[in-house]
Amino acid sequence: MRTGEAAEAVGMTPKTLRFYEEQELLPPAQREANGYRLYGKDSLDRLDFIARGRAAGLSISQIRSILSAREPGSAPCVHVRDILADQLAELDVKIAELTALRASVAASYQAVAAGDPVACEPSRVCSYL
């Protein structure tokens, strides 16, 4: 398949596909005589994995490390488990931070919604923030 066809088959843009190739997450494509890239089933399978990894929030570096662990032919399950455990821990921290931020914004909103603009102190930009 050519670049556009391969990209469409895995749900990404041709630009994204070329980026992954430049990042060496994908082996260099074969070339037709006219220079067009050609991708086979192995490349599509790898692109599908990359897309799923990105959808799970994995970084390019994490995906590269999983692909490297797979290269010798061994299953990278333990490595993936460890990466996902770290990902879950980071998400839990972010969720806690966002929950605290939401509570703060909600309290500020309630105060401003119940407030009287006439009562605002002239020396402050906004008494509620």
N, CA and C atoms as an extended XYZ file, in Angstrom:
387
Properties=species:S:1:pos:R:3:atomname:S:1:resname:S:1:resid:I:1 pbc="F F F"
N         0.833       -1.182        0.000 N   MET     1
C         0.000        0.000        0.000 CA  MET     1
C         0.874        1.240        0.000 C   MET     1
N         0.400        2.261       -0.669 N   ARG     2
C         1.090        3.545       -0.631 CA  ARG     2
C         0.763        4.266        0.675 C   ARG     2
N         1.471        5.359        0.920 N   THR     3
C         1.362        6.080        2.186 CA  THR     3
C        -0.075        6.433        2.547 C   THR     3
N        -0.805        7.057        1.638 N   GLY     4
C        -2.174        7.469        1.925 CA  GLY     4
C        -3.085        6.307        2.236 C   GLY     4
N        -2.931        5.228        1.499 N   GLU     5
C        -3.754        4.035        1.716 CA  GLU     5
C        -3.433        3.393        3.070 C   GLU     5
N        -2.155        3.300        3.374 N   ALA     6
C        -1.740        2.706        4.645 CA  ALA     6
C        -2.219        3.558        5.817 C   ALA     6
N        -2.064        4.861        5.694 N   ALA     7
C        -2.509        5.760        6.759 CA  ALA     7
C        -4.004        5.624        6.990 C   ALA     7
N        -4.763        5.614        5.927 N   GLU     8
C        -6.213        5.486        6.045 CA  GLU     8
C        -6.594        4.145        6.670 C   GLU     8
N        -5.876        3.092        6.319 N   ALA     9
C        -6.180        1.757        6.837 CA  ALA     9
C        -6.031        1.676        8.352 C   ALA     9
N        -5.137        2.485        8.922 N   VAL    10
C        -4.928        2.452       10.378 CA  VAL    10
C        -5.492        3.684       11.077 C   VAL    10
N        -6.172        4.550       10.330 N   GLY    11
C        -6.847        5.697       10.937 CA  GLY    11
C        -5.948        6.845       11.322 C   GLY    11
N        -4.943        7.119       10.514 N   MET    12
C        -4.075        8.270       10.771 CA  MET    12
C        -3.841        9.010        9.476 C   MET    12
N        -3.207       10.155        9.569 N   THR    13
C        -2.908       10.935        8.377 CA  THR    13
C        -1.583       10.467        7.773 C   THR    13
N        -1.392       10.709        6.484 N   PRO    14
C        -0.100       10.380        5.880 CA  PRO    14
C         1.061       11.102        6.565 C   PRO    14
N         0.823       12.334        7.001 N   LYS    15
C         1.875       13.099        7.692 CA  LYS    15
C         2.279       12.393        8.986 C   LYS    15
N         1.295       11.876        9.725 N   THR    16
C         1.579       11.159       10.966 CA  THR    16
C         2.354        9.877       10.674 C   THR    16
N         1.945        9.168        9.644 N   LEU    17
C         2.642        7.942        9.257 CA  LEU    17
C         4.112        8.250        8.940 C   LEU    17
N         4.356        9.294        8.153 N   ARG    18
C         5.739        9.660        7.815 CA  ARG    18
C         6.517       10.079        9.060 C   ARG    18
N         5.847       10.753       10.004 N   PHE    19
C         6.491       11.130       11.260 CA  PHE    19
C         6.960        9.893       12.015 C   PHE    19
N         6.106        8.885       12.123 N   TYR    20
C         6.492        7.658       12.816 CA  TYR    20
C         7.652        6.968       12.117 C   TYR    20
N         7.662        7.042       10.811 N   GLU    21
C         8.791        6.468       10.067 CA  GLU    21
C        10.064        7.262       10.356 C   GLU    21
N         9.965        8.593       10.385 N   GLU    22
C        11.133        9.439       10.700 CA  GLU    22
C        11.638        9.179       12.112 C   GLU    22
N        10.723        8.868       13.028 N   GLN    23
C        11.089        8.580       14.417 CA  GLN    23
C        11.623        7.159       14.587 C   GLN    23
N        11.693        6.436       13.489 N   GLU    24
C        12.200        5.065       13.449 CA  GLU    24
C        11.357        4.097       14.279 C   GLU    24
N        10.070        4.393       14.399 N   LEU    25
C         9.146        3.445       15.004 CA  LEU    25
C         8.701        2.423       13.971 C   LEU    25
N         8.974        2.750       12.740 N   LEU    26
C         8.576        1.949       11.598 CA  LEU    26
C         9.809        1.759       10.731 C   LEU    26
N        10.072        0.555       10.264 N   PRO    27
C        11.222        0.392        9.366 CA  PRO    27
C        11.014        1.230        8.102 C   PRO    27
N        12.093        1.643        7.454 N   PRO    28
C        11.930        2.407        6.215 CA  PRO    28
C        11.105        1.622        5.201 C   PRO    28
N        10.210        2.333        4.563 N   ALA    29
C         9.332        1.690        3.578 CA  ALA    29
C        10.109        1.328        2.323 C   ALA    29
N         9.625        0.312        1.647 N   GLN    30
C        10.165        0.013        0.323 CA  GLN    30
C         9.743        1.157       -0.588 C   GLN    30
N        10.456        1.324       -1.676 N   ARG    31
C        10.135        2.407       -2.609 CA  ARG    31
C         9.846        1.847       -3.989 C   ARG    31
N         8.843        2.437       -4.625 N   GLU    32
C         8.585        2.129       -6.027 CA  GLU    32
C         9.625        2.871       -6.857 C   GLU    32
N         9.694        2.562       -8.121 N   ALA    33
C        10.652        3.225       -9.017 CA  ALA    33
C        10.455        4.738       -9.032 C   ALA    33
N         9.224        5.175       -8.859 N   ASN    34
C         8.944        6.613       -8.864 CA  ASN    34
C         9.168        7.263       -7.491 C   ASN    34
N         9.619        6.497       -6.502 N   GLY    35
C         9.935        7.032       -5.182 CA  GLY    35
C         8.821        6.922       -4.165 C   GLY    35
N         7.636        6.504       -4.590 N   TYR    36
C         6.527        6.368       -3.644 CA  TYR    36
C         6.842        5.269       -2.636 C   TYR    36
N         6.465        5.523       -1.383 N   ARG    37
C         6.655        4.522       -0.344 CA  ARG    37
C         5.601        3.425       -0.484 C   ARG    37
N         6.015        2.209       -0.150 N   LEU    38
C         5.102        1.067       -0.129 CA  LEU    38
C         5.179        0.396        1.237 C   LEU    38
N         4.004        0.116        1.816 N   TYR    39
C         3.927       -0.502        3.137 CA  TYR    39
C         3.210       -1.840        3.042 C   TYR    39
N         3.751       -2.818        3.746 N   GLY    40
C         3.161       -4.151        3.767 CA  GLY    40
C         2.393       -4.395        5.050 C   GLY    40
N         1.918       -5.636        5.216 N   LYS    41
C         1.120       -6.004        6.378 CA  LYS    41
C         1.883       -5.801        7.682 C   LYS    41
N         3.168       -6.113        7.717 N   ASP    42
C         3.947       -5.928        8.940 CA  ASP    42
C         3.957       -4.464        9.366 C   ASP    42
N         4.102       -3.577        8.396 N   SER    43
C         4.092       -2.144        8.709 CA  SER    43
C         2.721       -1.713        9.209 C   SER    43
N         1.666       -2.235        8.596 N   LEU    44
C         0.307       -1.887        9.039 CA  LEU    44
C         0.058       -2.379       10.466 C   LEU    44
N         0.520       -3.588       10.762 N   ASP    45
C         0.367       -4.118       12.119 CA  ASP    45
C         1.106       -3.238       13.121 C   ASP    45
N         2.296       -2.803       12.769 N   ARG    46
C         3.085       -1.956       13.656 CA  ARG    46
C         2.429       -0.588       13.812 C   ARG    46
N         1.931       -0.025       12.717 N   LEU    47
C         1.236        1.262       12.786 CA  LEU    47
C        -0.013        1.171       13.651 C   LEU    47
N        -0.721        0.049       13.537 N   ASP    48
C        -1.904       -0.155       14.371 CA  ASP    48
C        -1.507       -0.186       15.844 C   ASP    48
N        -0.421       -0.880       16.171 N   PHE    49
C         0.069       -0.906       17.549 CA  PHE    49
C         0.435        0.497       18.017 C   PHE    49
N         1.134        1.243       17.192 N   ILE    50
C         1.535        2.604       17.550 CA  ILE    50
C         0.293        3.457       17.824 C   ILE    50
N        -0.701        3.361       16.954 N   ALA    51
C        -1.934        4.140       17.134 CA  ALA    51
C        -2.628        3.754       18.445 C   ALA    51
N        -2.678        2.469       18.754 N   ARG    52
C        -3.308        2.027       20.002 CA  ARG    52
C        -2.512        2.508       21.208 C   ARG    52
N        -1.187        2.471       21.097 N   GLY    53
C        -0.349        2.970       22.184 CA  GLY    53
C        -0.545        4.456       22.424 C   GLY    53
N        -0.604        5.218       21.342 N   ARG    54
C        -0.826        6.669       21.470 CA  ARG    54
C        -2.204        6.945       22.062 C   ARG    54
N        -3.209        6.154       21.654 N   ALA    55
C        -4.564        6.323       22.200 CA  ALA    55
C        -4.590        6.032       23.704 C   ALA    55
N        -3.694        5.172       24.164 N   ALA    56
C        -3.586        4.863       25.593 CA  ALA    56
C        -2.741        5.889       26.333 C   ALA    56
N        -2.277        6.904       25.610 N   GLY    57
C        -1.508        7.972       26.240 CA  GLY    57
C        -0.025        7.708       26.342 C   GLY    57
N         0.459        6.670       25.663 N   LEU    58
C         1.889        6.368       25.731 CA  LEU    58
C         2.679        7.356       24.880 C   LEU    58
N         3.866        7.655       25.345 N   SER    59
C         4.759        8.559       24.615 CA  SER    59
C         5.457        7.795       23.486 C   SER    59
N         6.046        8.550       22.592 N   ILE    60
C         6.842        7.954       21.520 CA  ILE    60
C         7.968        7.114       22.132 C   ILE    60
N         8.577        7.621       23.166 N   SER    61
C         9.667        6.907       23.832 CA  SER    61
C         9.190        5.578       24.423 C   SER    61
N         8.032        5.589       25.056 N   GLN    62
C         7.501        4.357       25.633 CA  GLN    62
C         7.168        3.344       24.541 C   GLN    62
N         6.585        3.821       23.467 N   ILE    63
C         6.260        2.926       22.347 CA  ILE    63
C         7.538        2.356       21.750 C   ILE    63
N         8.547        3.205       21.602 N   ARG    64
C         9.833        2.735       21.070 CA  ARG    64
C        10.416        1.641       21.959 C   ARG    64
N        10.314        1.830       23.274 N   SER    65
C        10.887        0.829       24.180 CA  SER    65
C        10.127       -0.501       24.095 C   SER    65
N         8.820       -0.443       23.897 N   ILE    66
C         8.038       -1.674       23.735 CA  ILE    66
C         8.417       -2.377       22.439 C   ILE    66
N         8.533       -1.601       21.373 N   LEU    67
C         8.929       -2.179       20.085 CA  LEU    67
C        10.322       -2.801       20.182 C   LEU    67
N        11.226       -2.142       20.885 N   SER    68
C        12.583       -2.682       21.061 CA  SER    68
C        12.560       -3.979       21.858 C   SER    68
N        11.705       -4.022       22.868 N   ALA    69
C        11.602       -5.247       23.672 CA  ALA    69
C        11.033       -6.394       22.841 C   ALA    69
N        10.230       -6.070       21.849 N   ARG    70
C         9.602       -7.088       20.996 CA  ARG    70
C        10.542       -7.590       19.903 C   ARG    70
N        11.496       -6.769       19.494 N   GLU    71
C        12.376       -7.093       18.361 CA  GLU    71
C        13.031       -8.464       18.445 C   GLU    71
N        13.563       -8.864       19.605 N   PRO    72
C        14.206      -10.182       19.627 CA  PRO    72
C        13.222      -11.340       19.490 C   PRO    72
N        11.933      -11.033       19.436 N   GLY    73
C        10.933      -12.081       19.266 CA  GLY    73
C        10.232      -12.465       20.546 C   GLY    73
N        10.635      -11.867       21.651 N   SER    74
C         9.970      -12.201       22.908 CA  SER    74
C         8.803      -11.250       23.160 C   SER    74
N         7.801      -11.753       23.847 N   ALA    75
C         6.622      -10.939       24.151 CA  ALA    75
C         6.999       -9.892       25.206 C   ALA    75
N         6.636       -8.639       24.976 N   PRO    76
C         7.009       -7.561       25.900 CA  PRO    76
C         5.978       -7.324       27.005 C   PRO    76
N         5.222       -8.352       27.366 N   CYS    77
C         4.092       -8.168       28.285 CA  CYS    77
C         4.495       -7.572       29.634 C   CYS    77
N         5.576       -8.044       30.213 N   VAL    78
C         6.007       -7.522       31.516 CA  VAL    78
C         6.397       -6.048       31.371 C   VAL    78
N         7.085       -5.738       30.307 N   HIS    79
C         7.486       -4.356       30.049 CA  HIS    79
C         6.249       -3.466       29.865 C   HIS    79
N         5.289       -3.939       29.109 N   VAL    80
C         4.045       -3.188       28.887 CA  VAL    80
C         3.300       -3.022       30.204 C   VAL    80
N         3.246       -4.082       31.006 N   ARG    81
C         2.579       -3.998       32.312 CA  ARG    81
C         3.197       -2.892       33.163 C   ARG    81
N         4.537       -2.828       33.193 N   ASP    82
C         5.223       -1.827       33.997 CA  ASP    82
C         4.958       -0.409       33.476 C   ASP    82
N         4.962       -0.257       32.173 N   ILE    83
C         4.676        1.053       31.581 CA  ILE    83
C         3.244        1.482       31.898 C   ILE    83
N         2.298        0.556       31.759 N   LEU    84
C         0.900        0.889       32.037 CA  LEU    84
C         0.668        1.167       33.522 C   LEU    84
N         1.403        0.473       34.401 N   ALA    85
C         1.295        0.748       35.839 CA  ALA    85
C         1.749        2.178       36.132 C   ALA    85
N         2.855        2.582       35.511 N   ASP    86
C         3.328        3.962       35.673 CA  ASP    86
C         2.308        4.948       35.108 C   ASP    86
N         1.737        4.603       33.962 N   GLN    87
C         0.733        5.458       33.316 CA  GLN    87
C        -0.482        5.625       34.239 C   GLN    87
N        -0.934        4.534       34.839 N   LEU    88
C        -2.066        4.606       35.760 CA  LEU    88
C        -1.757        5.479       36.973 C   LEU    88
N        -0.565        5.343       37.515 N   ALA    89
C        -0.174        6.160       38.674 CA  ALA    89
C        -0.160        7.648       38.302 C   ALA    89
N         0.374        7.969       37.129 N   GLU    90
C         0.390        9.359       36.673 CA  GLU    90
C        -1.026        9.884       36.461 C   GLU    90
N        -1.896        9.056       35.903 N   LEU    91
C        -3.287        9.462       35.693 CA  LEU    91
C        -3.993        9.697       37.021 C   LEU    91
N        -3.734        8.852       38.010 N   ASP    92
C        -4.347        9.041       39.325 CA  ASP    92
C        -3.934       10.382       39.926 C   ASP    92
N        -2.669       10.753       39.780 N   VAL    93
C        -2.198       12.046       40.282 CA  VAL    93
C        -2.896       13.179       39.537 C   VAL    93
N        -2.970       13.084       38.220 N   LYS    94
C        -3.630       14.128       37.423 CA  LYS    94
C        -5.110       14.248       37.781 C   LYS    94
N        -5.768       13.117       37.963 N   ILE    95
C        -7.186       13.138       38.330 CA  ILE    95
C        -7.368       13.817       39.684 C   ILE    95
N        -6.516       13.511       40.641 N   ALA    96
C        -6.597       14.152       41.963 CA  ALA    96
C        -6.384       15.663       41.835 C   ALA    96
N        -5.399       16.064       41.024 N   GLU    97
C        -5.138       17.497       40.818 CA  GLU    97
C        -6.339       18.173       40.156 C   GLU    97
N        -6.909       17.521       39.135 N   LEU    98
C        -8.068       18.094       38.456 CA  LEU    98
C        -9.292       18.139       39.369 C   LEU    98
N        -9.456       17.134       40.232 N   THR    99
C       -10.573       17.123       41.174 CA  THR    99
C       -10.443       18.291       42.150 C   THR    99
N        -9.235       18.524       42.637 N   ALA   100
C        -9.004       19.658       43.543 CA  ALA   100
C        -9.228       20.984       42.820 C   ALA   100
N        -8.761       21.091       41.584 N   LEU   101
C        -8.967       22.307       40.805 CA  LEU   101
C       -10.448       22.540       40.567 C   LEU   101
N       -11.183       21.482       40.251 N   ARG   102
C       -12.619       21.625       40.015 CA  ARG   102
C       -13.325       22.130       41.262 C   ARG   102
N       -12.955       21.590       42.420 N   ALA   103
C       -13.564       22.035       43.676 CA  ALA   103
C       -13.277       23.514       43.915 C   ALA   103
N       -12.071       23.947       43.632 N   SER   104
C       -11.699       25.353       43.803 CA  SER   104
C       -12.477       26.256       42.855 C   SER   104
N       -12.574       25.846       41.598 N   VAL   105
C       -13.315       26.634       40.605 CA  VAL   105
C       -14.804       26.658       40.960 C   VAL   105
N       -15.337       25.544       41.416 N   ALA   106
C       -16.747       25.485       41.796 CA  ALA   106
C       -17.031       26.421       42.969 C   ALA   106
N       -16.129       26.447       43.945 N   ALA   107
C       -16.308       27.345       45.089 CA  ALA   107
C       -16.253       28.807       44.646 C   ALA   107
N       -15.320       29.128       43.775 N   SER   108
C       -15.228       30.498       43.254 CA  SER   108
C       -16.473       30.850       42.454 C   SER   108
N       -16.955       29.903       41.666 N   TYR   109
C       -18.165       30.144       40.875 CA  TYR   109
C       -19.359       30.401       41.789 C   TYR   109
N       -19.521       29.569       42.811 N   GLN   110
C       -20.641       29.749       43.742 CA  GLN   110
C       -20.574       31.115       44.416 C   GLN   110
N       -19.367       31.537       44.804 N   ALA   111
C       -19.205       32.831       45.460 CA  ALA   111
C       -19.564       33.971       44.514 C   ALA   111
N       -19.079       33.892       43.282 N   VAL   112
C       -19.355       34.978       42.339 CA  VAL   112
C       -20.816       34.963       41.897 C   VAL   112
N       -21.408       33.780       41.778 N   ALA   113
C       -22.811       33.683       41.368 CA  ALA   113
C       -23.738       34.257       42.433 C   ALA   113
N       -23.357       34.099       43.694 N   ALA   114
C       -24.185       34.603       44.790 CA  ALA   114
C       -23.809       36.039       45.175 C   ALA   114
N       -22.711       36.527       44.650 N   GLY   115
C       -22.208       37.839       45.038 CA  GLY   115
C       -22.958       39.001       44.410 C   GLY   115
N       -22.620       40.176       44.891 N   ASP   116
C       -23.209       41.418       44.402 CA  ASP   116
C       -22.081       42.272       43.841 C   ASP   116
N       -22.091       42.569       42.539 N   PRO   117
C       -21.024       43.367       41.944 CA  PRO   117
C       -20.834       44.727       42.619 C   PRO   117
N       -21.863       45.268       43.206 N   VAL   118
C       -21.762       46.563       43.880 CA  VAL   118
C       -20.883       46.451       45.118 C   VAL   118
N       -20.833       45.262       45.727 N   ALA   119
C       -20.066       45.065       46.957 CA  ALA   119
C       -18.580       44.819       46.701 C   ALA   119
N       -18.175       44.742       45.441 N   CYS   120
C       -16.761       44.497       45.141 CA  CYS   120
C       -15.886       45.671       45.593 C   CYS   120
N       -14.734       45.327       46.128 N   GLU   121
C       -13.789       46.342       46.569 CA  GLU   121
C       -13.145       47.002       45.353 C   GLU   121
N       -13.179       48.309       45.236 N   PRO   122
C       -12.631       48.995       44.067 CA  PRO   122
C       -11.119       48.806       43.901 C   PRO   122
N       -10.407       48.539       44.987 N   SER   123
C        -8.952       48.404       44.892 CA  SER   123
C        -8.538       47.036       44.352 C   SER   123
N        -9.470       46.086       44.248 N   ARG   124
C        -9.145       44.754       43.739 CA  ARG   124
C        -9.749       44.567       42.362 C   ARG   124
N        -9.062       43.846       41.517 N   VAL   125
C        -9.585       43.561       40.185 CA  VAL   125
C       -10.874       42.771       40.312 C   VAL   125
N       -10.849       41.723       41.148 N   CYS   126
C       -12.040       40.909       41.382 CA  CYS   126
C       -11.924       40.327       42.781 C   CYS   126
N       -12.907       40.537       43.576 N   SER   127
C       -12.884       40.058       44.966 CA  SER   127
C       -13.043       38.545       45.075 C   SER   127
N       -13.513       37.929       44.012 N   TYR   128
C       -13.801       36.503       44.092 CA  TYR   128
C       -12.628       35.621       43.642 C   TYR   128
N       -11.624       36.204       43.066 N   LEU   129
C       -10.448       35.425       42.663 CA  LEU   129
C        -9.233       35.872       43.433 C   LEU   129
